[in-house]
Short mmCIF file of C-alpha atoms in Angstrom, two decimals:
data_model
loop_
_atom_site.label_atom_id
_atom_site.label_comp_id
_atom_site.label_asym_id
_atom_site.label_seq_id
_atom_site.Cartn_x
_atom_site.Cartn_y
_atom_site.Cartn_z
CA UNK A 1 2.75 25.44 -12.04
CA UNK A 2 -1.32 26.54 -10.77
CA UNK A 3 -1.93 25.24 -13.95
CA UNK A 4 -0.68 21.49 -13.35
CA UNK A 5 -1.83 21.44 -9.67
CA UNK A 6 -5.40 21.97 -10.63
CA UNK A 7 -5.14 19.87 -13.62
CA UNK A 8 -4.23 16.69 -10.53
CA UNK A 9 -7.50 18.52 -8.23
CA UNK A 10 -9.57 17.80 -10.71
CA UNK A 11 -7.93 13.89 -12.14
CA UNK A 12 -8.26 12.72 -7.88
CA UNK A 13 -8.38 9.20 -8.19
CA UNK A 14 -12.09 9.04 -7.89
CA UNK A 15 -13.33 9.98 -10.67
CA UNK A 16 -16.17 8.35 -12.52
CA UNK A 17 -15.85 7.04 -15.83
CA UNK A 18 -17.97 9.72 -17.56
CA UNK A 19 -16.07 12.87 -15.83
CA UNK A 20 -12.68 11.15 -16.77
CA UNK A 21 -13.82 11.39 -19.53
CA UNK A 22 -14.39 14.74 -19.78
CA UNK A 23 -11.04 15.57 -17.77
CA UNK A 24 -9.20 13.96 -20.34
CA UNK A 25 -10.71 16.18 -23.30
CA UNK A 26 -11.85 13.06 -25.18
CA UNK A 27 -15.76 13.09 -23.58
CA UNK A 28 -16.67 13.45 -27.64
CA UNK A 29 -15.09 15.19 -31.02
CA UNK A 30 -15.82 18.26 -30.45
CA UNK A 31 -14.07 18.36 -26.82
CA UNK A 32 -10.69 20.36 -26.82
CA UNK A 33 -7.77 19.33 -25.69
CA UNK A 34 -7.66 19.01 -22.24
CA UNK A 35 -3.91 21.03 -20.79
CA UNK A 36 -2.27 24.21 -20.88
CA UNK A 37 -3.08 25.90 -24.86
CA UNK A 38 -0.51 25.35 -27.22
CA UNK A 39 1.07 22.38 -25.23
CA UNK A 40 -0.08 19.30 -28.03
CA UNK A 41 -0.29 15.95 -26.35
CA UNK A 42 2.05 13.20 -26.53
CA UNK A 43 0.05 9.67 -27.62
CA UNK A 44 1.05 7.18 -24.78
CA UNK A 45 1.36 3.24 -26.05
CA UNK A 46 -1.88 1.32 -25.09
CA UNK A 47 -0.68 -0.41 -21.89
CA UNK A 48 -1.52 -4.38 -23.41
CA UNK A 49 1.42 -3.44 -26.08
CA UNK A 50 4.04 -2.56 -23.44
CA UNK A 51 6.68 -4.54 -24.03
CA UNK A 52 8.45 -2.61 -27.49
CA UNK A 53 12.40 -3.23 -27.94
CA UNK A 54 13.01 -4.18 -24.92
CA UNK A 55 14.08 -7.84 -24.25
CA UNK A 56 11.26 -8.66 -20.53
CA UNK A 57 12.54 -11.78 -19.30
CA UNK A 58 8.49 -13.29 -19.23
CA UNK A 59 5.25 -12.74 -20.57
CA UNK A 60 3.43 -10.00 -18.42
CA UNK A 61 0.11 -12.67 -16.99
CA UNK A 62 2.31 -15.85 -16.98
CA UNK A 63 3.19 -17.25 -13.73
CA UNK A 64 6.69 -16.27 -13.40
CA UNK A 65 5.20 -12.61 -13.56
CA UNK A 66 3.11 -13.40 -10.91
CA UNK A 67 6.24 -15.32 -8.70
CA UNK A 68 8.68 -12.98 -8.96
CA UNK A 69 6.24 -9.95 -8.36
CA UNK A 70 5.71 -12.09 -5.12
CA UNK A 71 9.55 -12.25 -4.24
CA UNK A 72 9.34 -8.71 -4.69
CA UNK A 73 6.37 -7.92 -2.34
CA UNK A 74 8.28 -10.24 0.33
CA UNK A 75 11.58 -8.16 -0.33
CA UNK A 76 9.62 -4.97 0.00
CA UNK A 77 8.07 -5.41 2.12
CA UNK A 78 9.66 -7.51 5.04
CA UNK A 79 12.92 -5.34 4.94
CA UNK A 80 11.01 -1.84 4.94
CA UNK A 81 7.85 -2.69 8.59
CA UNK A 82 12.00 -4.31 10.39
CA UNK A 83 13.27 -1.44 9.16
CA UNK A 84 10.78 1.05 11.18
CA UNK A 85 10.42 -1.78 14.07
CA UNK A 86 12.00 0.89 16.91
CA UNK A 87 9.00 3.31 15.08
CA UNK A 88 5.74 1.02 15.32
CA UNK A 89 7.68 -0.24 18.51
CA UNK A 90 7.28 3.52 20.26
CA UNK A 91 3.31 3.52 18.12
CA UNK A 92 1.86 0.55 19.45
CA UNK A 93 2.79 1.61 23.52
CA UNK A 94 1.63 4.95 22.81
CA UNK A 95 -2.03 3.40 21.88
CA UNK A 96 -2.12 1.00 24.61
CA UNK A 97 -0.05 3.26 27.22
CA UNK A 98 -1.07 7.28 26.44
CA UNK A 99 -0.32 7.90 29.90
CA UNK A 100 3.29 6.53 30.31
CA UNK A 101 4.12 7.49 26.07
CA UNK A 102 2.53 10.48 26.02
CA UNK A 103 4.45 12.08 22.84
CA UNK A 104 6.32 10.24 19.50
CA UNK A 105 9.57 12.02 21.20
CA UNK A 106 8.64 11.44 25.24
CA UNK A 107 8.48 7.49 24.22
CA UNK A 108 11.61 7.37 22.78
CA UNK A 109 12.39 8.42 25.67
CA UNK A 110 10.39 5.96 28.21
CA UNK A 111 11.83 3.30 26.38
CA UNK A 112 14.71 3.84 26.24
CA UNK A 113 15.43 4.98 29.48
CA UNK A 114 13.04 1.11 30.59
CA UNK A 115 14.84 -1.37 27.99
CA UNK A 116 17.60 0.50 26.29
CA UNK A 117 18.92 0.28 22.78
CA UNK A 118 18.22 -3.23 21.86
CA UNK A 119 14.40 -2.25 23.44
CA UNK A 120 13.89 -0.57 20.30
CA UNK A 121 14.47 -3.97 18.68
CA UNK A 122 11.71 -5.59 20.56
CA UNK A 123 9.83 -7.07 17.83
CA UNK A 124 11.49 -7.23 14.87
CA UNK A 125 11.61 -11.66 14.30
CA UNK A 126 7.85 -11.64 13.63
CA UNK A 127 7.89 -8.36 11.94
CA UNK A 128 9.72 -9.26 9.50
CA UNK A 129 8.39 -13.18 8.85
CA UNK A 130 4.90 -12.02 9.06
CA UNK A 131 5.49 -9.15 6.63
CA UNK A 132 6.78 -10.95 4.89
CA UNK A 133 4.21 -13.35 3.94
CA UNK A 134 2.41 -10.14 4.29
CA UNK A 135 4.47 -8.52 0.98
CA UNK A 136 3.90 -12.06 -0.64
CA UNK A 137 0.47 -12.41 -1.32
CA UNK A 138 -0.32 -8.70 -0.73
CA UNK A 139 1.23 -7.52 -4.42
CA UNK A 140 1.53 -10.77 -5.76
CA UNK A 141 -2.65 -11.74 -5.15
CA UNK A 142 -2.81 -7.46 -6.36
CA UNK A 143 -0.73 -8.28 -10.10
CA UNK A 144 -3.37 -12.24 -10.14
CA UNK A 145 -6.60 -10.28 -9.10
CA UNK A 146 -5.88 -7.23 -11.62
CA UNK A 147 -4.73 -8.97 -14.64
CA UNK A 148 -8.01 -11.97 -13.98
CA UNK A 149 -10.81 -9.16 -13.03
CA UNK A 150 -9.39 -7.27 -16.15
CA UNK A 151 -10.53 -9.85 -18.10
CA UNK A 152 -13.75 -10.20 -17.32
CA UNK A 153 -14.26 -7.03 -17.55
CA UNK A 154 -13.08 -6.88 -20.94
CA UNK A 155 -10.68 -4.05 -22.85
CA UNK A 156 -13.15 -0.99 -22.28
CA UNK A 157 -14.02 -1.63 -19.18
CA UNK A 158 -11.48 -2.34 -18.03
CA UNK A 159 -9.43 0.88 -18.18
CA UNK A 160 -13.20 2.93 -17.90
CA UNK A 161 -13.55 1.56 -14.43
CA UNK A 162 -10.26 1.43 -13.89
CA UNK A 163 -10.08 2.63 -10.53
CA UNK A 164 -12.50 0.36 -8.56
CA UNK A 165 -10.55 -2.80 -10.92
CA UNK A 166 -7.34 -1.17 -8.31
CA UNK A 167 -9.92 -1.12 -5.54
CA UNK A 168 -11.49 -5.17 -5.92
CA UNK A 169 -7.76 -6.45 -6.61
CA UNK A 170 -6.40 -4.66 -3.93
CA UNK A 171 -9.11 -5.78 -1.28
CA UNK A 172 -9.36 -9.68 -2.80
CA UNK A 173 -4.82 -10.02 -2.41
CA UNK A 174 -5.48 -7.63 1.28
CA UNK A 175 -7.79 -10.61 2.33
CA UNK A 176 -5.43 -13.47 1.82
CA UNK A 177 -3.05 -11.25 3.14
CA UNK A 178 -3.37 -10.26 6.71
CA UNK A 179 -4.85 -14.57 7.65
CA UNK A 180 -0.89 -14.61 6.43
CA UNK A 181 0.14 -11.55 8.37
CA UNK A 182 -1.98 -12.34 12.26
CA UNK A 183 -0.25 -14.63 13.68
CA UNK A 184 3.11 -12.80 13.55
CA UNK A 185 1.65 -9.63 14.31
CA UNK A 186 -0.24 -10.62 17.65
CA UNK A 187 3.01 -12.05 18.57
CA UNK A 188 4.65 -8.87 17.10
CA UNK A 189 2.69 -7.02 19.62
CA UNK A 190 2.82 -9.04 22.76
CA UNK A 191 6.31 -8.23 22.94
CA UNK A 192 6.37 -5.04 22.20
CA UNK A 193 3.61 -4.02 24.28
CA UNK A 194 3.80 -6.20 27.93
CA UNK A 195 6.80 -5.99 29.74
CA UNK A 196 8.20 -9.41 30.77
CA UNK A 197 6.18 -11.32 28.74
CA UNK A 198 8.17 -12.56 26.43
CA UNK A 199 11.37 -11.29 23.99
CA UNK A 200 11.96 -13.48 21.51
CA UNK A 201 9.88 -14.46 18.55
CA UNK A 202 10.87 -18.65 20.29
CA UNK A 203 9.58 -17.70 23.80
CA UNK A 204 6.30 -15.44 22.77
CA UNK A 205 4.84 -17.82 20.79
CA UNK A 206 4.45 -20.93 23.03
CA UNK A 207 3.25 -18.96 25.58
CA UNK A 208 0.35 -18.25 23.64
CA UNK A 209 -0.64 -21.56 22.12
CA UNK A 210 -0.35 -22.64 26.10
CA UNK A 211 -2.20 -20.06 27.34
CA UNK A 212 -5.17 -19.59 24.49
CA UNK A 213 -4.73 -21.67 21.54
CA UNK A 214 -4.78 -21.09 17.76
CA UNK A 215 -6.97 -18.61 18.96
CA UNK A 216 -4.39 -16.09 20.56
CA UNK A 217 -2.60 -15.77 16.94
CA UNK A 218 -6.20 -14.96 14.80
CA UNK A 219 -8.02 -12.87 17.45
CA UNK A 220 -6.85 -10.07 15.74
CA UNK A 221 -7.73 -10.60 12.03
CA UNK A 222 -10.96 -8.87 11.72
CA UNK A 223 -9.65 -5.95 13.00
CA UNK A 224 -6.91 -6.36 10.92
CA UNK A 225 -8.93 -7.01 8.08
CA UNK A 226 -10.82 -3.75 9.14
CA UNK A 227 -7.08 -1.74 8.97
CA UNK A 228 -5.35 -3.04 6.05
CA UNK A 229 -8.10 -3.30 3.59
CA UNK A 230 -8.99 -0.03 3.88
CA UNK A 231 -4.90 1.08 4.11
CA UNK A 232 -3.87 -1.62 0.92
CA UNK A 233 -7.44 -0.10 -1.16
CA UNK A 234 -5.36 3.49 -0.90
CA UNK A 235 -2.97 2.37 -1.15
CA UNK A 236 -2.85 0.51 -4.78
CA UNK A 237 -5.30 2.71 -6.63
CA UNK A 238 -3.71 6.28 -4.94
CA UNK A 239 -0.79 5.03 -6.25
CA UNK A 240 -2.00 4.16 -10.22
CA UNK A 241 -3.50 7.21 -10.14
CA UNK A 242 -1.05 9.54 -8.93
CA UNK A 243 1.67 8.00 -11.72
CA UNK A 244 -1.29 8.35 -14.42
CA UNK A 245 -1.65 11.81 -13.06
CA UNK A 246 2.36 12.65 -12.73
CA UNK A 247 3.43 11.16 -16.18
CA UNK A 248 -0.20 13.08 -16.95
CA UNK A 249 0.48 16.62 -15.54
CA UNK A 250 3.84 17.07 -13.81
CA UNK A 251 6.38 15.14 -15.83
CA UNK A 252 7.71 17.30 -19.25
CA UNK A 253 8.06 14.61 -21.20
CA UNK A 254 5.76 10.70 -21.87
CA UNK A 255 6.91 7.66 -19.58
CA UNK A 256 8.52 5.37 -22.57
CA UNK A 257 10.93 8.42 -22.98
CA UNK A 258 12.17 8.31 -19.37
CA UNK A 259 14.56 6.30 -17.77
CA UNK A 260 14.26 3.91 -15.61
CA UNK A 261 16.11 6.41 -12.49
CA UNK A 262 13.93 8.88 -13.09
CA UNK A 263 10.84 6.25 -13.41
CA UNK A 264 11.72 5.09 -10.26
CA UNK A 265 10.95 8.47 -9.09
CA UNK A 266 7.86 9.89 -9.76
CA UNK A 267 6.84 5.54 -8.29
CA UNK A 268 8.74 7.00 -5.28
CA UNK A 269 6.18 10.09 -4.93
CA UNK A 270 3.42 8.95 -6.14
CA UNK A 271 4.57 6.37 -3.00
CA UNK A 272 4.88 8.99 -0.15
CA UNK A 273 1.34 10.13 -1.89
CA UNK A 274 -0.60 7.43 -1.11
CA UNK A 275 1.14 6.05 1.90
CA UNK A 276 -0.23 9.64 3.54
CA UNK A 277 -3.71 8.88 3.04
CA UNK A 278 -3.14 4.55 3.99
CA UNK A 279 -1.87 6.03 7.70
CA UNK A 280 -5.24 8.61 7.99
CA UNK A 281 -7.14 6.13 6.69
CA UNK A 282 -6.58 2.78 8.86
CA UNK A 283 -5.05 4.39 12.26
CA UNK A 284 -8.43 3.64 14.04
CA UNK A 285 -8.45 -0.47 13.23
CA UNK A 286 -4.90 0.58 13.82
CA UNK A 287 -5.08 1.16 17.09
CA UNK A 288 -7.75 -1.60 18.37
CA UNK A 289 -5.82 -4.07 16.63
CA UNK A 290 -2.80 -2.56 19.13
CA UNK A 291 -4.21 -2.60 21.98
CA UNK A 292 -6.70 -6.06 21.23
CA UNK A 293 -3.90 -7.90 21.44
CA UNK A 294 -2.14 -7.52 24.28
CA UNK A 295 -5.29 -7.43 26.45
CA UNK A 296 -6.86 -11.30 26.22
CA UNK A 297 -10.21 -10.77 26.93
CA UNK A 298 -11.71 -8.32 25.24
CA UNK A 299 -13.20 -7.64 21.81
CA UNK A 300 -12.88 -5.61 19.09
CA UNK A 301 -16.41 -3.80 19.80
CA UNK A 302 -15.61 -3.22 23.23
CA UNK A 303 -12.01 -2.43 22.68
CA UNK A 304 -13.64 0.39 20.71
CA UNK A 305 -16.39 1.75 22.86
CA UNK A 306 -13.34 1.76 25.50
CA UNK A 307 -10.97 3.92 23.68
CA UNK A 308 -13.66 6.35 22.56
CA UNK A 309 -13.48 8.86 18.67
CA UNK A 310 -10.18 10.36 20.29
CA UNK A 311 -8.31 7.20 21.88
CA UNK A 312 -8.49 5.97 18.18
CA UNK A 313 -5.99 8.57 16.39
CA UNK A 314 -3.42 8.63 19.32
CA UNK A 315 0.07 8.55 17.29
CA UNK A 316 -1.58 9.17 14.35
CA UNK A 317 1.92 11.29 13.23
CA UNK A 318 4.21 8.53 14.33
CA UNK A 319 2.49 6.42 11.91
CA UNK A 320 1.93 9.02 8.54
CA UNK A 321 5.66 9.82 9.16
CA UNK A 322 6.34 5.64 9.35
CA UNK A 323 3.44 4.77 6.96
CA UNK A 324 4.69 7.74 4.39
CA UNK A 325 7.66 6.96 4.10
CA UNK A 326 7.69 2.81 4.75
CA UNK A 327 4.74 3.30 1.60
CA UNK A 328 7.22 4.53 -0.51
CA UNK A 329 9.86 2.57 0.22
CA UNK A 330 8.03 -0.19 -0.04
CA UNK A 331 6.65 0.53 -3.86
CA UNK A 332 10.35 2.44 -5.09
CA UNK A 333 11.69 -1.51 -4.06
CA UNK A 334 8.75 -2.82 -5.82
CA UNK A 335 9.32 -1.43 -9.10
CA UNK A 336 12.99 -2.25 -8.67
CA UNK A 337 12.95 -5.39 -8.78
CA UNK A 338 10.43 -5.59 -11.35
CA UNK A 339 13.70 -4.11 -13.59
CA UNK A 340 16.67 -5.41 -12.03
CA UNK A 341 14.34 -8.77 -13.45
CA UNK A 342 13.41 -7.37 -16.37
CA UNK A 343 9.78 -7.74 -15.56
CA UNK A 344 7.15 -6.02 -17.83
CA UNK A 345 5.73 -3.43 -16.66
CA UNK A 346 3.08 -1.33 -18.18
CA UNK A 347 3.05 2.06 -18.75
CA UNK A 348 -0.47 4.54 -17.76
CA UNK A 349 -3.45 3.04 -18.95
CA UNK A 350 -4.84 4.33 -22.00
CA UNK A 351 -8.04 4.63 -23.64
CA UNK A 352 -8.47 1.37 -26.28
CA UNK A 353 -8.93 2.46 -30.10
CA UNK A 354 -12.27 0.04 -30.06
CA UNK A 355 -14.36 2.81 -27.27
CA UNK A 356 -12.64 6.10 -29.04
CA UNK A 357 -14.14 4.61 -32.31
CA UNK A 358 -17.15 4.66 -29.87
CA UNK A 359 -16.69 7.58 -29.42
CA UNK A 360 -16.45 9.09 -32.13
CA UNK A 361 -12.64 10.20 -31.83
CA UNK A 362 -10.83 9.06 -34.43
CA UNK A 363 -10.95 9.42 -37.89
#
């Protein structure tokens, strides 16, 4: 067990290509294979040759593939974010009024006393619409940019710099996803944090437009980029590399020999690990977004200065619980959609044969 943990620690998602080759035991002909002595390394299939005996419904990288990936993003993000609306509501109130909502349990207690059980569902409509649109762009465009950037880099560089590839593809996708999310996020925060402002999206949206015009819906897009782009970069890169590490060092058999259910368990575990890091990375910007959408005349820099270092970390525990579970469920649902529609699901990447020959690793 301890040797597995050691290998996981060394195979962290941010290794440089040269170091990764050393850890994989592929630095040269004289290298010894990684892993416990006496345990043979099982060969893994190339991602490009993922389609084997199974009949897929479409080709990897086709238009249908991207559309169905976007549908998977809608289902995974829309449903999961709506399911955690009560926790999100309490977290937002803790951020904008820490004197009144002093902790997660106190926050739930105060909310129930003031608004009743129905009050915990405030903001569900903009949450569902906004995060469904975000999921469409986040997952759909991620697959698009991953294929696009892989083709630009070429097979060998795409393998060597795969972590950078995941980071770039996810950042590009989230840029557009936040533009789709911003209007509904602004309405949701107004509903959840301003008592008496509005109880429904139908009431909040016209009121916001009348008071501030389109600016009311998009003034939080820059803080959203600050929050969501680092979050999504961590979410995708950490997930991809964690899945790779789990199959390499923890799962006792190759992915090709695992059942669909076993593969989905690995997906869930990797998603939860990624979610914890996502919550920590994005929480300060999330605090700024919550306060900024509540207040009319403030800017992001003014809110950040007023909150201070301690203030931006309010509600972190609630966010870790929410984002960890939410991210794990999102990846589980997204991967399940791929299984249901019989979409290609390439295995963890393996070094191309051409690169092995350059390094003298083939006979």
